[in-house]
Coordinates of C-alpha atoms in Angstrom, one line a residue:
X1152 CA -21.0 -0.2 -13.0
X1153 CA -20.4 3.2 -14.6
X1154 CA -17.7 5.1 -16.3
X1155 CA -15.1 6.6 -13.9
X1156 CA -14.3 10.3 -13.6
X1157 CA -10.5 10.0 -13.3
X1158 CA -9.2 12.5 -15.9
X1159 CA -7.9 15.7 -14.4
X1160 CA -6.3 18.9 -15.9
X1161 CA -2.8 17.4 -16.5
X1162 CA -4.1 14.1 -18.0
X1163 CA -6.6 16.1 -20.0
X1164 CA -3.9 18.1 -21.6
X1165 CA -1.9 14.9 -22.3
X1166 CA -4.9 13.3 -23.9
X1167 CA -5.6 16.3 -26.0
X1168 CA -1.9 16.5 -27.2
X1169 CA -1.7 12.8 -27.9
X1170 CA -4.9 12.9 -30.0
X1171 CA -4.0 16.0 -31.9
X1172 CA -0.3 15.8 -32.6
X1173 CA 0.5 13.1 -35.2
X1174 CA 0.2 12.2 -38.8
X1175 CA -1.1 15.6 -40.0
X1176 CA 2.0 17.6 -39.2
X1177 CA 4.6 14.8 -39.8
X1178 CA 3.2 13.4 -43.1
X1179 CA 0.2 15.0 -44.8
X1180 CA -0.9 18.5 -44.0
X1181 CA 2.2 20.6 -44.8
X1182 CA 2.4 19.5 -48.4
X1183 CA -1.3 20.0 -48.9
X1184 CA -1.4 23.4 -47.3
X1185 CA 1.6 24.6 -49.4
X1186 CA 0.0 23.2 -52.6
X1187 CA -3.3 24.9 -52.1
X1188 CA -1.5 28.1 -50.9
X1189 CA 0.1 28.4 -54.4
X1190 CA 3.5 27.8 -52.6
X1191 CA 3.0 31.1 -50.9
X1192 CA 4.9 30.7 -47.5
X1193 CA 3.3 33.7 -45.6
X1194 CA -0.2 32.6 -46.6
X1195 CA 0.6 29.0 -45.6
X1196 CA 1.9 30.0 -42.2
X1197 CA -1.0 32.3 -41.7
X1198 CA -3.5 29.5 -42.4
X1199 CA -1.7 27.3 -39.9
X1200 CA -2.0 30.0 -37.2
X1201 CA -5.5 30.9 -38.2
X1202 CA -6.8 27.3 -38.1
X1203 CA -5.3 26.9 -34.7
X1204 CA -7.4 29.8 -33.4
X1205 CA -10.4 28.5 -35.4
X1206 CA -10.2 25.1 -33.9
X1207 CA -9.8 26.6 -30.4
X1208 CA -12.9 28.7 -31.1
X1209 CA -14.9 25.5 -32.1
X1210 CA -13.7 23.5 -29.2
X1211 CA -14.6 26.3 -26.7
X1212 CA -18.2 26.3 -28.3
X1213 CA -18.5 22.6 -28.0
X1214 CA -17.2 22.8 -24.4
X1215 CA -20.4 24.6 -23.4
X1216 CA -22.4 21.6 -24.6
X1217 CA -20.0 19.2 -22.7
X1218 CA -20.3 21.1 -19.4
X1219 CA -24.0 21.5 -19.7
X1220 CA -24.5 17.8 -20.4
X1221 CA -21.3 16.2 -18.9
X1222 CA -21.8 12.7 -20.3
X1223 CA -19.6 10.6 -22.5
X1224 CA -20.6 11.1 -26.1
X1225 CA -21.9 14.5 -25.2
X1226 CA -22.1 15.7 -28.8
X1227 CA -24.2 12.8 -30.0
X1228 CA -26.5 13.2 -27.0
X1229 CA -27.0 16.9 -27.6
X1230 CA -27.9 16.4 -31.3
X1231 CA -30.5 13.8 -30.4
X1232 CA -31.9 16.1 -27.7
X1233 CA -31.9 19.1 -30.1
X1234 CA -32.8 17.7 -33.5
X1235 CA -34.2 14.2 -32.9
X1236 CA -33.2 10.6 -33.6
X1237 CA -32.8 10.9 -37.4
X1238 CA -30.2 13.7 -37.3
X1239 CA -28.4 12.1 -34.4
X1240 CA -28.1 8.8 -36.3
X1241 CA -26.9 10.6 -39.4
X1242 CA -24.1 12.2 -37.3
X1243 CA -23.3 8.7 -35.8
X1244 CA -23.1 7.3 -39.4
X1245 CA -20.6 10.0 -40.4
X1246 CA -18.5 9.5 -37.3
X1247 CA -18.5 5.8 -37.7
X1248 CA -16.9 6.0 -41.1
X1249 CA -14.6 8.8 -40.1
X1250 CA -13.2 7.0 -37.1
X1251 CA -12.7 3.5 -38.5
X1252 CA -11.3 4.6 -41.8
X1253 CA -9.1 7.2 -40.0
X1254 CA -7.8 4.6 -37.5
X1255 CA -7.1 2.1 -40.3
X1256 CA -5.2 4.7 -42.3
X1257 CA -3.1 5.6 -39.3
X1258 CA -2.2 2.0 -38.5
X1259 CA -1.2 1.5 -42.1
X1260 CA 1.0 4.6 -41.9
X1261 CA 2.7 3.5 -38.7
X1262 CA 3.3 0.0 -40.2
X1263 CA 4.6 1.4 -43.5
X1264 CA 7.0 3.7 -41.7
X1265 CA 8.4 0.8 -39.5
X1266 CA 8.6 -1.8 -42.3
X1267 CA 10.4 0.8 -44.6
X1268 CA 13.4 0.7 -42.2
X1269 CA 14.0 -2.9 -43.5
X1270 CA 13.5 -2.1 -47.2
X1271 CA 15.8 0.8 -47.8
X1272 CA 15.6 2.2 -51.4
X1273 CA 12.4 0.3 -52.4
X1274 CA 8.8 0.3 -51.3
X1275 CA 7.8 -2.3 -48.7
X1276 CA 5.6 -5.3 -49.7
X1277 CA 1.9 -5.1 -48.7
X1278 CA 1.6 -8.3 -46.8
X1279 CA 4.0 -7.6 -43.9
X1280 CA 2.8 -4.0 -43.8
X1281 CA -0.8 -5.1 -43.3
X1282 CA 0.1 -7.8 -40.8
X1283 CA 2.0 -5.2 -38.7
X1284 CA -0.8 -2.7 -39.0
X1285 CA -3.3 -5.3 -37.8
X1286 CA -1.0 -6.1 -34.8
X1287 CA -0.8 -2.4 -33.9
X1288 CA -4.6 -2.0 -34.2
X1289 CA -5.5 -4.8 -32.0
X1290 CA -2.9 -3.7 -29.4
X1291 CA -4.9 -0.4 -29.4
X1292 CA -8.1 -2.4 -28.8
X1293 CA -6.6 -4.4 -26.0
X1294 CA -5.3 -1.2 -24.4
X1295 CA -8.8 0.5 -24.5
X1296 CA -10.4 -2.6 -23.2
X1297 CA -8.2 -2.1 -20.0
X1298 CA -10.1 1.1 -19.2
X1299 CA -9.6 4.9 -19.1
X1300 CA -6.9 4.8 -16.4
X1301 CA -4.6 2.6 -18.5
X1302 CA -5.2 4.6 -21.7
X1303 CA -4.5 7.9 -19.9
X1304 CA -1.2 6.7 -18.5
X1305 CA -0.1 5.4 -21.9
X1306 CA -1.2 8.6 -23.7
X1307 CA 0.8 10.7 -21.2
X1308 CA 4.0 8.9 -22.2
X1309 CA 3.2 9.3 -25.9
X1310 CA 2.4 13.0 -25.6
X1311 CA 5.8 13.6 -24.1
X1312 CA 7.4 11.6 -27.0
X1313 CA 5.5 13.5 -29.6
X1314 CA 6.4 16.9 -28.1
X1315 CA 10.0 15.8 -27.9
X1316 CA 10.1 14.9 -31.7
X1317 CA 8.4 18.1 -32.8
X1318 CA 10.5 20.3 -30.3
X1319 CA 13.6 18.7 -31.8
X1320 CA 12.6 19.5 -35.3
X1321 CA 11.5 23.0 -34.4
X1322 CA 14.7 23.9 -32.4
X1323 CA 16.9 22.5 -35.2
X1324 CA 15.1 24.7 -37.7
X1325 CA 15.5 27.8 -35.6
X1326 CA 19.2 27.1 -35.2
X1327 CA 19.7 26.7 -38.9
X1328 CA 17.9 30.0 -39.5
X1329 CA 20.1 31.8 -36.9
X1330 CA 23.6 30.3 -37.7
X1331 CA 22.9 28.4 -41.0
X1332 CA 23.7 29.1 -44.6
X1333 CA 22.1 31.8 -46.7
X1334 CA 20.0 29.2 -48.6
X1335 CA 18.1 28.4 -45.3
X1336 CA 17.0 32.1 -45.1
X1337 CA 16.6 32.9 -48.8
X1338 CA 13.2 31.2 -49.1
X1339 CA 11.7 33.6 -46.6
X1340 CA 13.3 36.8 -48.1
X1341 CA 11.3 36.9 -51.3
X1342 CA 8.2 35.0 -49.9
X1343 CA 5.9 38.0 -50.4
X1344 CA 6.4 37.9 -54.1
X1345 CA 4.6 34.6 -54.5
X1346 CA 1.2 34.2 -56.1
X1347 CA -1.8 34.6 -54.0
X1348 CA -4.3 31.7 -53.8
X1349 CA -8.0 32.3 -54.5
X1350 CA -10.8 31.7 -52.0
X1351 CA -11.5 28.1 -53.0
X1352 CA -7.8 27.2 -52.6
X1353 CA -7.8 28.8 -49.2
X1354 CA -10.8 26.6 -48.2
X1355 CA -9.0 23.5 -49.4
X1356 CA -5.9 24.5 -47.4
X1357 CA -7.9 25.0 -44.3
X1358 CA -9.4 21.5 -44.7
X1359 CA -5.8 20.2 -45.0
X1360 CA -4.8 21.9 -41.7
X1361 CA -8.0 20.8 -40.0
X1362 CA -6.9 17.1 -40.5
X1363 CA -4.1 18.0 -38.1
X1364 CA -6.6 19.1 -35.4
X1365 CA -9.0 16.1 -35.7
X1366 CA -8.4 15.1 -32.1
X1367 CA -9.4 18.5 -30.7
X1368 CA -12.9 17.2 -29.6
X1369 CA -11.6 14.2 -27.7
X1370 CA -12.3 15.7 -24.3
X1371 CA -15.8 16.7 -25.3
X1372 CA -16.5 13.0 -26.2
X1373 CA -15.3 11.7 -22.8
X1374 CA -16.9 14.4 -20.7
X1375 CA -18.4 11.7 -18.5
X1376 CA -14.9 10.6 -17.4
X1377 CA -13.5 14.0 -16.6
X1378 CA -13.2 15.4 -13.1
X1379 CA -14.6 18.8 -12.6
X1380 CA -15.6 19.0 -16.4
X1381 CA -16.3 22.8 -16.3
X1382 CA -12.8 23.8 -15.3
X1383 CA -10.9 20.9 -16.8
X1384 CA -12.4 20.9 -20.3
X1385 CA -12.1 24.7 -20.9
X1386 CA -8.6 25.1 -19.4
X1387 CA -7.3 22.0 -21.2
X1388 CA -8.7 23.2 -24.5
X1389 CA -7.1 26.6 -24.2
X1390 CA -3.7 25.4 -22.9
X1391 CA -3.5 22.2 -25.1
X1392 CA -4.5 23.8 -28.4
X1393 CA -2.2 26.8 -27.7
X1394 CA 0.7 24.4 -27.4
X1395 CA -0.3 22.4 -30.5
X1396 CA -0.6 25.6 -32.6
X1397 CA 2.8 26.9 -31.5
X1398 CA 4.5 23.6 -32.3
X1399 CA 2.8 23.4 -35.7
X1400 CA 4.0 26.9 -36.6
X1401 CA 7.6 26.2 -35.5
X1402 CA 7.7 22.8 -37.2
X1403 CA 6.5 24.3 -40.5
X1404 CA 9.2 27.0 -40.3
X1405 CA 11.8 24.3 -39.7
X1406 CA 10.6 22.3 -42.7
X1407 CA 10.8 25.5 -44.9
X1408 CA 14.3 26.4 -43.5
X1409 CA 15.6 23.0 -44.9
X1410 CA 13.4 22.1 -47.8
X1411 CA 12.0 24.1 -50.7
X1412 CA 8.3 24.2 -51.2
X1413 CA 8.6 22.0 -54.2
X1414 CA 10.5 19.4 -52.2
X1415 CA 7.9 19.4 -49.5
X1416 CA 5.0 18.9 -52.0
X1417 CA 6.8 16.0 -53.6
X1418 CA 7.6 14.2 -50.3
X1419 CA 5.5 11.3 -49.0
X1420 CA 6.9 11.9 -45.5
X1421 CA 8.0 15.4 -44.8
X1422 CA 9.6 14.7 -41.4
X1423 CA 11.7 11.8 -42.8
X1424 CA 12.7 13.9 -45.8
X1425 CA 13.7 16.6 -43.5
X1426 CA 15.8 14.3 -41.3
X1427 CA 17.5 12.8 -44.4
X1428 CA 18.6 16.3 -45.3
X1429 CA 19.8 17.4 -41.9
X1430 CA 21.0 14.2 -40.3
X1431 CA 21.2 11.6 -43.1
X1432 CA 23.1 9.1 -41.0
X1433 CA 20.5 9.0 -38.3
X1434 CA 17.4 8.8 -40.5
X1435 CA 16.2 5.5 -39.0
X1436 CA 16.2 7.0 -35.5
X1437 CA 13.6 9.7 -36.4
X1438 CA 11.6 7.2 -38.4
X1439 CA 11.4 4.9 -35.4
X1440 CA 10.7 7.9 -33.1
X1441 CA 7.9 9.1 -35.4
X1442 CA 6.2 5.7 -35.7
X1443 CA 6.4 5.2 -31.9
X1444 CA 5.0 8.6 -31.2
X1445 CA 2.1 8.1 -33.7
X1446 CA 0.9 4.9 -31.9
X1447 CA -1.4 6.5 -29.4
X1448 CA -3.2 8.6 -32.1
X1449 CA -5.0 5.4 -33.0
X1450 CA -5.7 4.7 -29.3
X1451 CA -7.3 8.1 -29.0
X1452 CA -9.5 7.4 -31.9
X1453 CA -10.8 4.2 -30.5
X1454 CA -11.4 5.9 -27.1
X1455 CA -13.4 8.7 -28.7
X1456 CA -15.4 6.5 -31.0
X1457 CA -16.3 3.9 -28.3
X1458 CA -17.8 6.7 -26.1
X1459 CA -20.0 7.8 -29.0
X1460 CA -21.2 4.3 -29.5
X1461 CA -21.7 3.9 -25.8
X1462 CA -24.0 7.0 -25.7
X1463 CA -25.9 5.9 -28.9
X1464 CA -26.5 2.6 -27.3
X1465 CA -27.9 4.1 -24.1
X1466 CA -30.2 6.2 -26.3
X1467 CA -31.5 3.2 -28.1
X1468 CA -29.9 3.7 -31.5
X1469 CA -27.4 0.8 -31.2
X1470 CA -27.9 -2.5 -29.5
X1471 CA -27.7 -2.3 -25.7
X1472 CA -24.6 -4.6 -25.5
X1473 CA -22.5 -1.6 -26.7
X1474 CA -23.2 0.4 -23.5
X1475 CA -22.3 -2.5 -21.1
X1476 CA -19.0 -2.3 -19.2
X1477 CA -16.4 -4.8 -18.2
X1478 CA -14.5 -5.0 -14.9
X1479 CA -12.3 -2.1 -16.0
X1480 CA -15.3 0.2 -16.6
X1481 CA -14.7 0.1 -20.4
X1482 CA -17.4 -0.4 -23.1
X1483 CA -15.4 -3.3 -24.4
X1484 CA -17.9 -4.5 -27.0
X1485 CA -17.9 -1.0 -28.6
X1486 CA -14.1 -1.1 -28.7
X1487 CA -14.1 -4.6 -30.4
X1488 CA -16.6 -3.4 -33.0
X1489 CA -14.4 -0.3 -33.9
X1490 CA -11.3 -2.6 -34.0
X1491 CA -13.0 -5.1 -36.3
X1492 CA -14.3 -2.3 -38.7
X1493 CA -10.8 -0.7 -38.7
X1494 CA -9.3 -4.2 -39.5
X1495 CA -11.6 -4.4 -42.6
X1496 CA -10.3 -1.0 -43.7
X1497 CA -6.7 -2.2 -43.4
X1498 CA -7.2 -5.4 -45.2
X1499 CA -9.1 -3.6 -48.1
X1500 CA -6.8 -0.6 -48.0
X1501 CA -8.5 1.0 -51.0
X1502 CA -11.3 1.9 -48.5
X1503 CA -8.8 4.4 -46.9
X1504 CA -9.4 6.8 -49.8
X1505 CA -13.0 7.1 -48.8
X1506 CA -11.9 9.3 -45.9
X1507 CA -12.2 12.4 -48.1
X1508 CA -15.9 11.8 -48.5
X1509 CA -16.4 12.2 -44.8
X1510 CA -14.9 15.7 -44.7
X1511 CA -18.1 17.4 -45.9
X1512 CA -20.2 15.4 -43.4
X1513 CA -17.9 16.4 -40.6
X1514 CA -18.3 20.1 -41.4
X1515 CA -22.1 19.7 -41.6
X1516 CA -22.0 18.0 -38.2
X1517 CA -20.1 21.0 -36.6
X1518 CA -22.6 23.4 -38.2
X1519 CA -25.5 21.5 -36.6
X1520 CA -23.8 21.6 -33.2
X1521 CA -23.5 25.4 -33.5
X1522 CA -27.1 25.8 -34.7
X1523 CA -28.3 23.6 -31.9
X1524 CA -26.3 25.6 -29.4
X1525 CA -28.1 28.8 -30.6
X1526 CA -31.4 27.0 -30.4
X1527 CA -30.8 25.9 -26.8
X1528 CA -29.8 29.4 -25.8
X1529 CA -33.2 30.7 -27.3
X1530 CA -35.5 27.9 -26.1
X1531 CA -34.0 27.4 -22.6
X1532 CA -32.3 30.6 -21.5
X1533 CA -32.7 29.5 -17.8
X1534 CA -30.9 26.1 -18.2
X1535 CA -28.0 25.7 -15.9
X1536 CA -24.8 26.4 -17.9
X1537 CA -21.6 26.0 -15.7
X1538 CA -19.7 27.5 -18.7
X1539 CA -21.2 29.9 -21.3
X1540 CA -19.1 30.7 -24.4
X1541 CA -19.0 34.2 -25.9
X1542 CA -21.8 34.5 -28.4
X1543 CA -19.7 35.9 -31.3
X1544 CA -17.6 32.8 -31.2
X1545 CA -20.6 30.7 -32.0
X1546 CA -21.4 32.9 -35.0
X1547 CA -17.7 32.8 -36.1
X1548 CA -17.8 28.9 -36.0
X1549 CA -21.1 28.9 -38.0
X1550 CA -19.5 31.2 -40.6
X1551 CA -16.4 29.1 -40.9
X1552 CA -18.4 25.9 -41.4
X1553 CA -20.7 27.5 -44.0
X1554 CA -17.5 28.7 -45.8
X1555 CA -15.9 25.3 -45.9
X1556 CA -19.1 23.5 -46.9
X1557 CA -20.4 25.6 -49.7
X1558 CA -17.4 27.5 -51.2
X1559 CA -15.7 24.5 -52.8
X1560 CA -19.0 23.2 -54.1
X1561 CA -19.9 26.6 -55.7
X1562 CA -16.4 27.4 -57.2
X1563 CA -15.3 23.9 -58.4
X1564 CA -18.2 21.4 -58.4
X1565 CA -17.1 17.8 -59.3
X1566 CA -18.3 14.2 -59.1
X1567 CA -16.9 13.8 -55.5
X1568 CA -19.5 16.2 -54.1
X1569 CA -22.2 13.9 -55.6
X1570 CA -20.6 10.9 -53.8
X1571 CA -20.6 12.8 -50.5
X1572 CA -24.4 13.6 -50.8
X1573 CA -25.1 9.9 -51.7
X1574 CA -23.0 8.9 -48.6
X1575 CA -25.2 11.1 -46.4
X1576 CA -28.5 9.7 -47.9
X1577 CA -27.2 6.1 -47.2
X1578 CA -27.1 7.2 -43.5
X1579 CA -30.8 8.0 -43.6
X1580 CA -31.5 4.5 -45.2
X1581 CA -29.5 2.8 -42.4
X1582 CA -31.6 4.9 -39.9
X1583 CA -34.8 3.5 -41.4
X1584 CA -33.5 -0.1 -41.2
X1585 CA -32.3 0.5 -37.6
X1586 CA -35.7 1.9 -36.6
X1587 CA -37.4 -1.1 -38.3
X1588 CA -35.2 -3.7 -36.4
X1589 CA -35.6 -1.9 -33.1
X1590 CA -39.4 -2.5 -33.5
X1591 CA -38.8 -6.2 -33.7
X1592 CA -35.9 -6.5 -31.3
X1593 CA -37.3 -9.1 -28.9
X1594 CA -35.6 -11.9 -30.8
X1595 CA -32.3 -10.3 -30.1
X1596 CA -32.6 -10.5 -26.3
X1597 CA -31.2 -14.0 -26.1
X1598 CA -28.3 -13.1 -28.4
X1599 CA -27.5 -10.2 -26.1
X1600 CA -27.5 -12.5 -23.1
X1601 CA -24.9 -14.8 -24.7
X1602 CA -22.8 -11.8 -25.7
X1603 CA -23.0 -10.5 -22.2
X1604 CA -21.7 -13.8 -20.8
X1605 CA -19.0 -14.1 -23.5
X1606 CA -17.5 -10.7 -22.8
X1607 CA -18.3 -10.6 -19.1
X1608 CA -20.0 -7.2 -19.2
X1609 CA -22.8 -5.6 -17.1
X1610 CA -25.3 -2.9 -17.9
X1611 CA -24.1 0.6 -17.1
X1612 CA -25.6 2.6 -14.2
X1613 CA -24.8 5.9 -15.8
X1614 CA -28.0 7.9 -16.2
X1615 CA -28.7 10.2 -19.1
X1616 CA -31.7 12.5 -18.7

């Protein structure tokens, strides 16, 4: 029993597109970027383009780790190898919250968008919205329990649907700019006269755009299931993120051709507001298409998180049951854990707002990856590296992480930064408890046997050195 290497270049691109394209560009990020860009359209579009290049740079740096250690959960494994168990567990703690809160928020967004079709002109009630969100979430869980082959096939269909939605929005915007009314072009004519944002606002805008690129590291986390990881990961990152960046730029231009910056900022769903303005009689069609295309973003989140838990279990920081595989070669118990935690986030939907406290931790984790990569270059220069990233890209990634971590804290400190630090220290407390229980884990062996029989799983034969 082991994870199967079945993901090639085409399916790798489809997985990357399905995990990256989604809620950010359709609902959240455009309004946040415009707000923090002081409604300056050129600055806003420049940030979208720059963040695409920045995320490609980060992904190419992480690709060196995934090709040097081609195992699922490669980033977790590398941190444990470079900095020890405590730092690796802290990163696991951050990713645990980031994944289940993010998945829960996405499911609520999908459900809200679908239920809204039946409550025109008024907000939908919470009960049917949460019931539908739970149904969508558990469908994701069942899909992931069927193994990587089933997930890949499903994600390929979803990627094509997402690209179709964004291409439709982009092409319509281009047509309106070419043959449309003067008001469609007027917003761009005096765009350079707008106020310029300060450095702190630019950092906040970059964080908003980075939300739209959260799935860029999916291929790194499933490196143990990719065929020819050296070629597949690097080529998929370059081609996939290039397509994503281009689509994001064209989509934002289309939004601005139809809506004013003030209308974008006040909208809860930019894509639906855009559709209501351009094709008001067919608004429900796009709402249904958007909700359907968002479905697999949640599936990608469960896929990525389950592989991190799988690796952590193999390294002794989670119970061994999370690294056991079912007949479909899926770590089904890890999938169930993530699904249950995401269900809690949906039921107690106020927890969704805790997602913002994970942002600082995510930037810290990326900084640790880059420092660890430099440390590995220095300590083991003769280590076999099938792919070696250009050194200035590593320093560029470090500089961007330091900028995003420290500039908002220095320029505009507030109570949220204290909460973020407390959240990180809670991770160290849980690490101490985990280490204590691991020292007295004999009593859990019988429980593990019962769970193994209940879920029909077997220990994995994957070896991590």
